[in-house]
CSV table of C-alpha atoms in Angstrom, one decimal:
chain,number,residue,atom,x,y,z
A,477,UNK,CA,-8.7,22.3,8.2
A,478,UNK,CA,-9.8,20.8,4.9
A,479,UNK,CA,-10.3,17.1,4.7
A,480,UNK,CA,-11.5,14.3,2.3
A,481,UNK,CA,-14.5,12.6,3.0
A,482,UNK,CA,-16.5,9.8,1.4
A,483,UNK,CA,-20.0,9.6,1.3
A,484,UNK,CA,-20.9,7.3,-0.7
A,485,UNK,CA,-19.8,5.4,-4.0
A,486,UNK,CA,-18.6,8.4,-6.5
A,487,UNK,CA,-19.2,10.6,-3.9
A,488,UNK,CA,-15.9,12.3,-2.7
A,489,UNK,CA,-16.1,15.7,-1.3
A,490,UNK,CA,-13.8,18.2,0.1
A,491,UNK,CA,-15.0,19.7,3.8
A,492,UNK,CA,-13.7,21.8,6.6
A,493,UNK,CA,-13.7,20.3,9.8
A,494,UNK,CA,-12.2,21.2,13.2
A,495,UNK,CA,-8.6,21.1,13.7
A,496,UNK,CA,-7.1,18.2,15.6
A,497,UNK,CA,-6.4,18.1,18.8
A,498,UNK,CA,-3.7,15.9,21.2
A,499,UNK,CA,-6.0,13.5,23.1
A,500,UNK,CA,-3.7,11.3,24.9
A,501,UNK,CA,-0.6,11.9,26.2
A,502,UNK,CA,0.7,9.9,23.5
A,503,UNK,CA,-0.7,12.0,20.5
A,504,UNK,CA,1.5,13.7,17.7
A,505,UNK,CA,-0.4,16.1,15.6
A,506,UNK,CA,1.3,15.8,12.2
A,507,UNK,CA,0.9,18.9,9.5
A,508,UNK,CA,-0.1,16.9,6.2
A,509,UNK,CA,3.3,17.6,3.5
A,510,UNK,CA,2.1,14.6,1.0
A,511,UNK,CA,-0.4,12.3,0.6
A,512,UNK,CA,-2.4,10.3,-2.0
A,513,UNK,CA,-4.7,8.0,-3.1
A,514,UNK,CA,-4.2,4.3,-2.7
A,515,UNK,CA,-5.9,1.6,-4.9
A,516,UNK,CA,-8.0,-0.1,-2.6
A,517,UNK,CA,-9.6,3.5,-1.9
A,518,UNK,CA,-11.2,2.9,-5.3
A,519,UNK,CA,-13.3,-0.2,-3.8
A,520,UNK,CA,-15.4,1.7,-1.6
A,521,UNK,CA,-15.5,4.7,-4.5
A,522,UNK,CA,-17.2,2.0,-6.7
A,523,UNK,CA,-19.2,0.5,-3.9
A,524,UNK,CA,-19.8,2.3,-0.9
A,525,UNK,CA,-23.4,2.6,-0.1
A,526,UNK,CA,-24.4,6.1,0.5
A,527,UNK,CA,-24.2,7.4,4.2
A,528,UNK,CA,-25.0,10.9,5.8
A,529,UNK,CA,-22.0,10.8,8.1
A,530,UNK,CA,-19.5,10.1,5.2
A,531,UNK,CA,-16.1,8.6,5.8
A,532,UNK,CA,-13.0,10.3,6.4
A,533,UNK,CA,-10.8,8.8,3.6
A,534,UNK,CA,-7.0,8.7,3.6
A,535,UNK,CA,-4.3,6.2,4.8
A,536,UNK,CA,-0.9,7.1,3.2
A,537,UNK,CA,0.9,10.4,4.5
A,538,UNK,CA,4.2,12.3,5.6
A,539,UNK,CA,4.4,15.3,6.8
A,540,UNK,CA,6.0,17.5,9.9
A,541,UNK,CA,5.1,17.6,13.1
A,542,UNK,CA,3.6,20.0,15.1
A,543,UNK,CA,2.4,19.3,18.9
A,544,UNK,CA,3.3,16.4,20.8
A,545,UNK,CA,1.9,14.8,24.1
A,546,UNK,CA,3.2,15.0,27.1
A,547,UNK,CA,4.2,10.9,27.1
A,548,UNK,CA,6.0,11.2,23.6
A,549,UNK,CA,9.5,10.8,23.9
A,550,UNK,CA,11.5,9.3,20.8
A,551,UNK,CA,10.3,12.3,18.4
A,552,UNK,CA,10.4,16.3,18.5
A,553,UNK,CA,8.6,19.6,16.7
A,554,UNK,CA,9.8,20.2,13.7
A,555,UNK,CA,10.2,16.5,12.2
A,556,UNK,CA,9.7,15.0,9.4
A,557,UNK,CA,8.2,11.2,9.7
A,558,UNK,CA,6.5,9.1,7.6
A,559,UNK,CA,3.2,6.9,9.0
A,560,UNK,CA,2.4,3.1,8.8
A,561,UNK,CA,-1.2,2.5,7.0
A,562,UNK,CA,-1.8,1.0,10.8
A,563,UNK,CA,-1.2,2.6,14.2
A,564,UNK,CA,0.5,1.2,16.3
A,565,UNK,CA,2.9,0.8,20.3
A,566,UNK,CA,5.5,-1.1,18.5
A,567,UNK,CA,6.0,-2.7,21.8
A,568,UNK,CA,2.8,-5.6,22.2
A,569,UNK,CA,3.6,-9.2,21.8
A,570,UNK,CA,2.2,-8.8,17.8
A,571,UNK,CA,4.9,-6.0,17.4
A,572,UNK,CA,7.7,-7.4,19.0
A,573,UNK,CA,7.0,-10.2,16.5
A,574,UNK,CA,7.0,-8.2,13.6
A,575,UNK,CA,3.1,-8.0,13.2
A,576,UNK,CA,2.3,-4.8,13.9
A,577,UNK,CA,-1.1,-5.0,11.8
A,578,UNK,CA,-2.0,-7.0,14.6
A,579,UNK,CA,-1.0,-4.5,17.5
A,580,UNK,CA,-3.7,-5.0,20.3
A,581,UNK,CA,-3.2,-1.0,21.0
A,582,UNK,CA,-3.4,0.4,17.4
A,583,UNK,CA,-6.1,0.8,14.6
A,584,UNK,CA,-6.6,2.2,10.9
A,585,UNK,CA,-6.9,6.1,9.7
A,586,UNK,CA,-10.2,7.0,8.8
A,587,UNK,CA,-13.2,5.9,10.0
A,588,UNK,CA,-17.3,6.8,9.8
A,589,UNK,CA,-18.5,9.4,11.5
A,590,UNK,CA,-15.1,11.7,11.5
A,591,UNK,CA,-14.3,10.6,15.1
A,592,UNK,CA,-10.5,10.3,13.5
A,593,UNK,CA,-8.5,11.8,11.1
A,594,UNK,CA,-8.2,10.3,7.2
A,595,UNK,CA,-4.5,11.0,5.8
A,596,UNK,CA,-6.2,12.9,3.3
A,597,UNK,CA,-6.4,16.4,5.1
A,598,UNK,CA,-4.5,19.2,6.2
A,599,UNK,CA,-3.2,17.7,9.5
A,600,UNK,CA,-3.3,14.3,11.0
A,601,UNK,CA,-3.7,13.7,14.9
A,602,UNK,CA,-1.4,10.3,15.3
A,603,UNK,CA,-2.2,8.0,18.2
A,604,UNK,CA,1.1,6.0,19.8
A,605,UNK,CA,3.1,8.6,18.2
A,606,UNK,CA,6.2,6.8,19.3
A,607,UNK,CA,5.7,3.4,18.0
A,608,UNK,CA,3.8,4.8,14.8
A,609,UNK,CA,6.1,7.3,13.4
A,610,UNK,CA,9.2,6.9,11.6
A,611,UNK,CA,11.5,10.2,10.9
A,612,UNK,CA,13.2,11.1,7.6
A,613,UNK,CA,16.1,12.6,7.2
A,614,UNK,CA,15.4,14.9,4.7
A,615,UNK,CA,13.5,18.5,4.3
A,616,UNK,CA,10.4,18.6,3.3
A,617,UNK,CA,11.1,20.4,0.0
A,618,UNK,CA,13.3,17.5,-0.7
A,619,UNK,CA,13.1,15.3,-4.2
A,620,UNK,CA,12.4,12.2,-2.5
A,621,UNK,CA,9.2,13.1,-0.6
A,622,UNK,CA,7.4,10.8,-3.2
A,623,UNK,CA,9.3,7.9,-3.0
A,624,UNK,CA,9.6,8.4,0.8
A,625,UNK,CA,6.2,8.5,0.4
A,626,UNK,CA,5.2,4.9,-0.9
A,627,UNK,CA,6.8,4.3,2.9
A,628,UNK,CA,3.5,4.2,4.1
A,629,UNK,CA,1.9,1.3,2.2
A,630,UNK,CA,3.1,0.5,-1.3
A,631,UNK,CA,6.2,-0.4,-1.5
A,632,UNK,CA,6.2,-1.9,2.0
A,633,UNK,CA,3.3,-4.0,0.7
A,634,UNK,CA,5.1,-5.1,-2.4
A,635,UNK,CA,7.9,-5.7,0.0
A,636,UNK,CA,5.5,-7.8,1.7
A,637,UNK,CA,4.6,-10.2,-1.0
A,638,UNK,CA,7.8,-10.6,-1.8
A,639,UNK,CA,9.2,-11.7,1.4
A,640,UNK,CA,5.9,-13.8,2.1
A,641,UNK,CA,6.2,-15.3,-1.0
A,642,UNK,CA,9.7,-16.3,-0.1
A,643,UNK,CA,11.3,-14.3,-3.3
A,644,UNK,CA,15.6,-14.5,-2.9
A,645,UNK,CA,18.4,-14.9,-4.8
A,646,UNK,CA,17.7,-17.2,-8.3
A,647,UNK,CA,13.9,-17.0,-8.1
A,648,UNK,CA,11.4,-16.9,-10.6
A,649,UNK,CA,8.3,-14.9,-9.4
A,650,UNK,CA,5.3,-13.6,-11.3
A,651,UNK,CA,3.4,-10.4,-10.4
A,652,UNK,CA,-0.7,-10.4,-11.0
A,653,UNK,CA,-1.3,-6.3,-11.3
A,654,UNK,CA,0.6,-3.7,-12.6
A,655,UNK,CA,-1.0,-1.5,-9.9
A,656,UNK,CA,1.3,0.6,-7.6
A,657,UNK,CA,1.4,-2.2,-5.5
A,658,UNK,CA,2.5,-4.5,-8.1
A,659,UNK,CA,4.9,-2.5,-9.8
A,660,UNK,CA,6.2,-1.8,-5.8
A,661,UNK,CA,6.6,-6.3,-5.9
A,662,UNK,CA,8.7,-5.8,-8.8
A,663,UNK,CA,11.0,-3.4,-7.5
A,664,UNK,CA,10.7,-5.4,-4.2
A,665,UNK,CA,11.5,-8.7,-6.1
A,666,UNK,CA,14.3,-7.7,-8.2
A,667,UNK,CA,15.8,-6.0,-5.1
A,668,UNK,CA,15.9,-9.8,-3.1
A,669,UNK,CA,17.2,-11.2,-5.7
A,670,UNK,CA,14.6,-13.0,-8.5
A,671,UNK,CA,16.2,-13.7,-11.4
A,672,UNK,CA,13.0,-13.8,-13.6
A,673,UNK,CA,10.0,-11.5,-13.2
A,674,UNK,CA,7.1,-11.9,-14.9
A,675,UNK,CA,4.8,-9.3,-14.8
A,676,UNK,CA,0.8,-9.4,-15.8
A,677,UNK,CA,-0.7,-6.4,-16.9
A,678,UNK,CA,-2.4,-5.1,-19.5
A,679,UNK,CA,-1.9,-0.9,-19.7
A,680,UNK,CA,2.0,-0.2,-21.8
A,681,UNK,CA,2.5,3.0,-19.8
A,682,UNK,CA,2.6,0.9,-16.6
A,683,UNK,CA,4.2,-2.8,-17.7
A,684,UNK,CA,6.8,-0.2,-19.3
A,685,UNK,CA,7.7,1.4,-16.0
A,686,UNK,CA,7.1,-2.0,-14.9
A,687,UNK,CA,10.1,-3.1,-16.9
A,688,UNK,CA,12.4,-0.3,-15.6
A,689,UNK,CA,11.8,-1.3,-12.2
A,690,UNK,CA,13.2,-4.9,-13.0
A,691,UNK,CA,10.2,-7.3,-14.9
A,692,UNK,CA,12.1,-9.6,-17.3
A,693,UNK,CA,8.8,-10.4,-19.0
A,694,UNK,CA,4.9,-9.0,-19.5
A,695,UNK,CA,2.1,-10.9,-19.8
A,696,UNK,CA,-0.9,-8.8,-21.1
A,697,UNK,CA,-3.5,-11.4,-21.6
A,698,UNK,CA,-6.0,-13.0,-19.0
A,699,UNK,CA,-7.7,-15.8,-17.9
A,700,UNK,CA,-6.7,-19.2,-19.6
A,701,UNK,CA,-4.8,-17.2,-21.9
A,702,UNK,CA,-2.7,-15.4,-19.5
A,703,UNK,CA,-2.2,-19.1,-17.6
A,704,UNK,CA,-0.9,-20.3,-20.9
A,705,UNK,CA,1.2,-17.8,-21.2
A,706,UNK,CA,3.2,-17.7,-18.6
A,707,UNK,CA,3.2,-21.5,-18.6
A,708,UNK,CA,4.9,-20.9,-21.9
A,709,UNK,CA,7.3,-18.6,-20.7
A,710,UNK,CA,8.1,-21.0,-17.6
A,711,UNK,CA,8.6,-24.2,-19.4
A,712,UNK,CA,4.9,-25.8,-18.3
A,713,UNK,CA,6.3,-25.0,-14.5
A,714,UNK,CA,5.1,-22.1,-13.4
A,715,UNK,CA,6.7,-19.4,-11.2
A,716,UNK,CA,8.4,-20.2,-7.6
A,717,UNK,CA,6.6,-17.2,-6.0
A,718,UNK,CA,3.4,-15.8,-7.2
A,719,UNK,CA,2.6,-12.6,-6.1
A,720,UNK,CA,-1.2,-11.3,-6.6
A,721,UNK,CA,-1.6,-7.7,-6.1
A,722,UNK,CA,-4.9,-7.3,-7.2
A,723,UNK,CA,-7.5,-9.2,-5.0
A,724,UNK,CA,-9.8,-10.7,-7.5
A,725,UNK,CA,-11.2,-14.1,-7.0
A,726,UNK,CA,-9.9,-14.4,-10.9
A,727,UNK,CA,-6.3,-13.4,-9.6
A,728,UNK,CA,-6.5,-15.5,-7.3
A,729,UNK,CA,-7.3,-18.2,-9.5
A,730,UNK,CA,-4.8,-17.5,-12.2
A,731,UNK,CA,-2.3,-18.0,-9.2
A,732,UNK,CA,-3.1,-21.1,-8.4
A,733,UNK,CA,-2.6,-22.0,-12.1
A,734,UNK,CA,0.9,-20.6,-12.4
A,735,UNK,CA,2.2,-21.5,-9.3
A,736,UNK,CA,5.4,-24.0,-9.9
A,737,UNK,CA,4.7,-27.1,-7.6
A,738,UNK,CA,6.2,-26.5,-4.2
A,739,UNK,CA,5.9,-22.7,-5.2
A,740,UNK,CA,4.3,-19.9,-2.8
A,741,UNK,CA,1.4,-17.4,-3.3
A,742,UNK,CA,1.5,-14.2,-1.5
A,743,UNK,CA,-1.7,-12.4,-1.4
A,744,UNK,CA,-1.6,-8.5,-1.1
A,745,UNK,CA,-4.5,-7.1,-3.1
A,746,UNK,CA,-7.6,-6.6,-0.9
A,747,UNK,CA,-9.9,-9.3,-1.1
A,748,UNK,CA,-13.1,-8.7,-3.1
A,749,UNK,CA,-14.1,-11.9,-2.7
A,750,UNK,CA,-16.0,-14.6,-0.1
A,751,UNK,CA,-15.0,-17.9,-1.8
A,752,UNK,CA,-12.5,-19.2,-4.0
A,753,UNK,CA,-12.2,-23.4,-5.5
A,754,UNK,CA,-9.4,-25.3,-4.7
A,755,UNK,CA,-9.4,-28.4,-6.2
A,756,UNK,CA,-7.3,-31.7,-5.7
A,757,UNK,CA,-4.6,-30.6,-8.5
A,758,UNK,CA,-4.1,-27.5,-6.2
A,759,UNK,CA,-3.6,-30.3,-3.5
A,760,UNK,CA,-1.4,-32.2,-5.1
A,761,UNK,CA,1.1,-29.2,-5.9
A,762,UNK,CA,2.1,-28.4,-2.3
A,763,UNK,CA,1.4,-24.7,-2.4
A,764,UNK,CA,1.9,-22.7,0.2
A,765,UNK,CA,-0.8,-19.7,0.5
A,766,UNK,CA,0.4,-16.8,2.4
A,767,UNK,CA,0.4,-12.8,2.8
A,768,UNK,CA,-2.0,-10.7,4.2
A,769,UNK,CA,-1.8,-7.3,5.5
A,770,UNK,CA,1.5,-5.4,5.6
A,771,UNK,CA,3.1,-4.8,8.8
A,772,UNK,CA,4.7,-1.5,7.1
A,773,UNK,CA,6.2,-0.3,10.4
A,774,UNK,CA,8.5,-3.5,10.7
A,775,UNK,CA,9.5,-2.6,7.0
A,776,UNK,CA,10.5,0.9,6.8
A,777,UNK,CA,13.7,0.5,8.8
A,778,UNK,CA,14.6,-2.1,6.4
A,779,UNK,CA,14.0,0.0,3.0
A,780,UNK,CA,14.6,3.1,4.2
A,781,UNK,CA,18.0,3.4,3.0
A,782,UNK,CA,17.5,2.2,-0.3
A,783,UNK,CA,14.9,5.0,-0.8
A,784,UNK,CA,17.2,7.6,0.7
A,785,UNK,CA,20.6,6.5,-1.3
A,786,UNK,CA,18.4,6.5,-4.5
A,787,UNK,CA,19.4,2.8,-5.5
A,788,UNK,CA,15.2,2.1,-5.5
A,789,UNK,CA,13.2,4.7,-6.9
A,790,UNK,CA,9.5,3.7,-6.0
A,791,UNK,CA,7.9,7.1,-6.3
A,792,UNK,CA,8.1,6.8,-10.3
A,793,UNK,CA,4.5,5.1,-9.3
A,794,UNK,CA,3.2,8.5,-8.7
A,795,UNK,CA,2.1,10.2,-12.4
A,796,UNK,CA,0.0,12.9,-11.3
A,797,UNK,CA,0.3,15.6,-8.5
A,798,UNK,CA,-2.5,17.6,-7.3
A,799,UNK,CA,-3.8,19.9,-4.7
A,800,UNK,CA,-6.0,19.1,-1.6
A,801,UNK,CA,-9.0,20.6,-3.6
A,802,UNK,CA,-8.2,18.3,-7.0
A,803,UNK,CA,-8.1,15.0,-4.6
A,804,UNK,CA,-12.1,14.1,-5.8
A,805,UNK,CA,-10.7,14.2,-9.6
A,806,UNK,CA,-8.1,12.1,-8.3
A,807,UNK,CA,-10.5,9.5,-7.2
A,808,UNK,CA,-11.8,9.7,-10.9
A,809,UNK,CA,-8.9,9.7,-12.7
A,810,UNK,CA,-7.5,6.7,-10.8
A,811,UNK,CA,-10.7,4.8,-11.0
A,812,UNK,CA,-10.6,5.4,-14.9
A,813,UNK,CA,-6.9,4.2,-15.5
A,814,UNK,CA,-6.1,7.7,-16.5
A,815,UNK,CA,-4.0,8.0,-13.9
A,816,UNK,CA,-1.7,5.5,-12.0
A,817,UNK,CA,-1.5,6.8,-8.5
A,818,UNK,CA,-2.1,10.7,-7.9
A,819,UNK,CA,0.0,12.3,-5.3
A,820,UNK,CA,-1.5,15.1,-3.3
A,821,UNK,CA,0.9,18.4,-1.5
């Protein structure tokens, strides 16, 4: 089958590899029907030192499945599911607590050395099929394979932020990135209920798309600017619920300045950073710092239906479609704000 590898920063190639195989008795081999390219791919694309073993790339898929071990139970041949960013039993202590990120059973797609699969590829073998897989209730031809598709990290991370950042009915929130993860907080936001969404970003095609999905106001500039604007906007308060969506120690920073006192900052964006100040006037705000990774398989029960009844429509994050083959242009095109977030078929 044809996979996505990594071997290096700029370095994306298309290979053939073996065709998985069930393992464990708990293995689902899942044929690939959508996939894509997430933002955080686009750190190590930048900054991966080079490696002869490469990496097998991918964490975002759908698709149908094929074989199933002997211990999996809850799914069948011939389904469509969607899979979590993380593996997982669904049944640990973490899970049972709604941490499945944390499952002391489960791990990440994609690793050095191809020892297992990427999302990015023809076929997917899926440890802990039963806890990892959710199925949809659709065809696979269907019109809402996209937005089905942000199941397996976007919106469930915007989702995230949100309900870490304790958004609800009457809130003022601000969004740092206009990302697909940030523009997935907006939809996530307006959908619990803020009543003011501020949204800073600084590229029109996506702070317009933003605005469709629910942002009441965008912020393009940065930095002390951007803090003085929104400070503007929020009467010298600042925003109940911050959500950054970038992971910049300068997002980071520009949260702590627009945070309203007793307000809440929900980190989503993968760090890039070892150290950030926090000063005394931080202190004296009572801010709550939260987020974190998203534990996407407690969420996709939960948003499911929206997706599926159309009253979200999340995959309007996706503004290119490619093949397989075109995925390493996709890496480019991404990385060179040409293109939002490219889905693959």
């Amino acid at each position: 089958m044809k996979v996505i590898v990594m071997y290096g920063a700029g370095d994306v190639r298309v290979e053939e590899v073996p065709d998985p195989t069930i393992q464990q008795p708990t293995d689902a081999i899942v044929r690939v029907v959508a996939g894509c390219v997430c933002g955080s791919d686009l750190w190590p694309y930048q900054s991966l030192p080079a490696s002869s073993s490469g990496r097998r790339m991918g964490h975002e898929f759908l698709g149908v499945i094929e074989e199933i071990g002997s211990e999996v139970s809850g799914l069948r041949r011939g389904q469509l599911v969607v899979a979590p960013f993380v593996w997982s039993d669904n049944t640990c202590d973490f899970c049972r607590e709604g941490l499945q990120s944390s499952c002391r059973h489960g791990g990440t797609w994609g690793t050095w050395g191809h020892d297992l699969d990427g999302g990015q590829g023809e076929a997917v073998r899926v440890p802990l099929a039963d806890g990892t897989l959710v199925p949809l209730p659709v065809e696979e031809d269907s019109a809402l394979i996209p937005s089905l598709l942000t199941l397996s990290d976007v919106l469930c991370t915007g989702h995230h932020s949100a309900v870490t950042g304790g958004v609800r009915q009457g809130s003022t929130v601000t969004v740092i990135g206009d990302g697909a993860v940030g523009l997935s907080a907006v939809v996530s936001a307006k959908r619990l209920g803020a009543e003011r969404i501020i949204l800073m970003g600084r590229h029109t095609d996506r702070t317009d798309l933003g605005r469709e999905f629910g942002a009441t106001d965008v912020v393009a500039a940065r930095g002390e600017e951007g803090v003085a604007a929104v400070l503007e906007l929020t009467g010298g308060d600042g925003t109940h619920a911050v959500l950054e969506c970038v992971g910049t120690r300068d997002s980071l920073q520009t949260s702590f300045s627009i945070a309203r006192a007793g307000g809440t900052i929900s980190c989503v964006g993968a760090p890039q950073y070892d150290e950030v100040t926090m000063d005394f006037g931080l202190f004296t705000k009572n801010i709550h710092l939260t987020g974190g990774v998203a534990p996407v398989r407690k969420y996709i029960p939960e948003l499911l239906p929206d997706v599926l009844s159309g009253a979200i429509e999340p995959g309007k994050v996706f503004d290119r479609t490619v093949g397989l083959d075109e995925v390493p242009k996709a890496y480019q095109a991404m990385n060179d704000r040409e293109a939002l977030k490219v889905l693959f078929r």
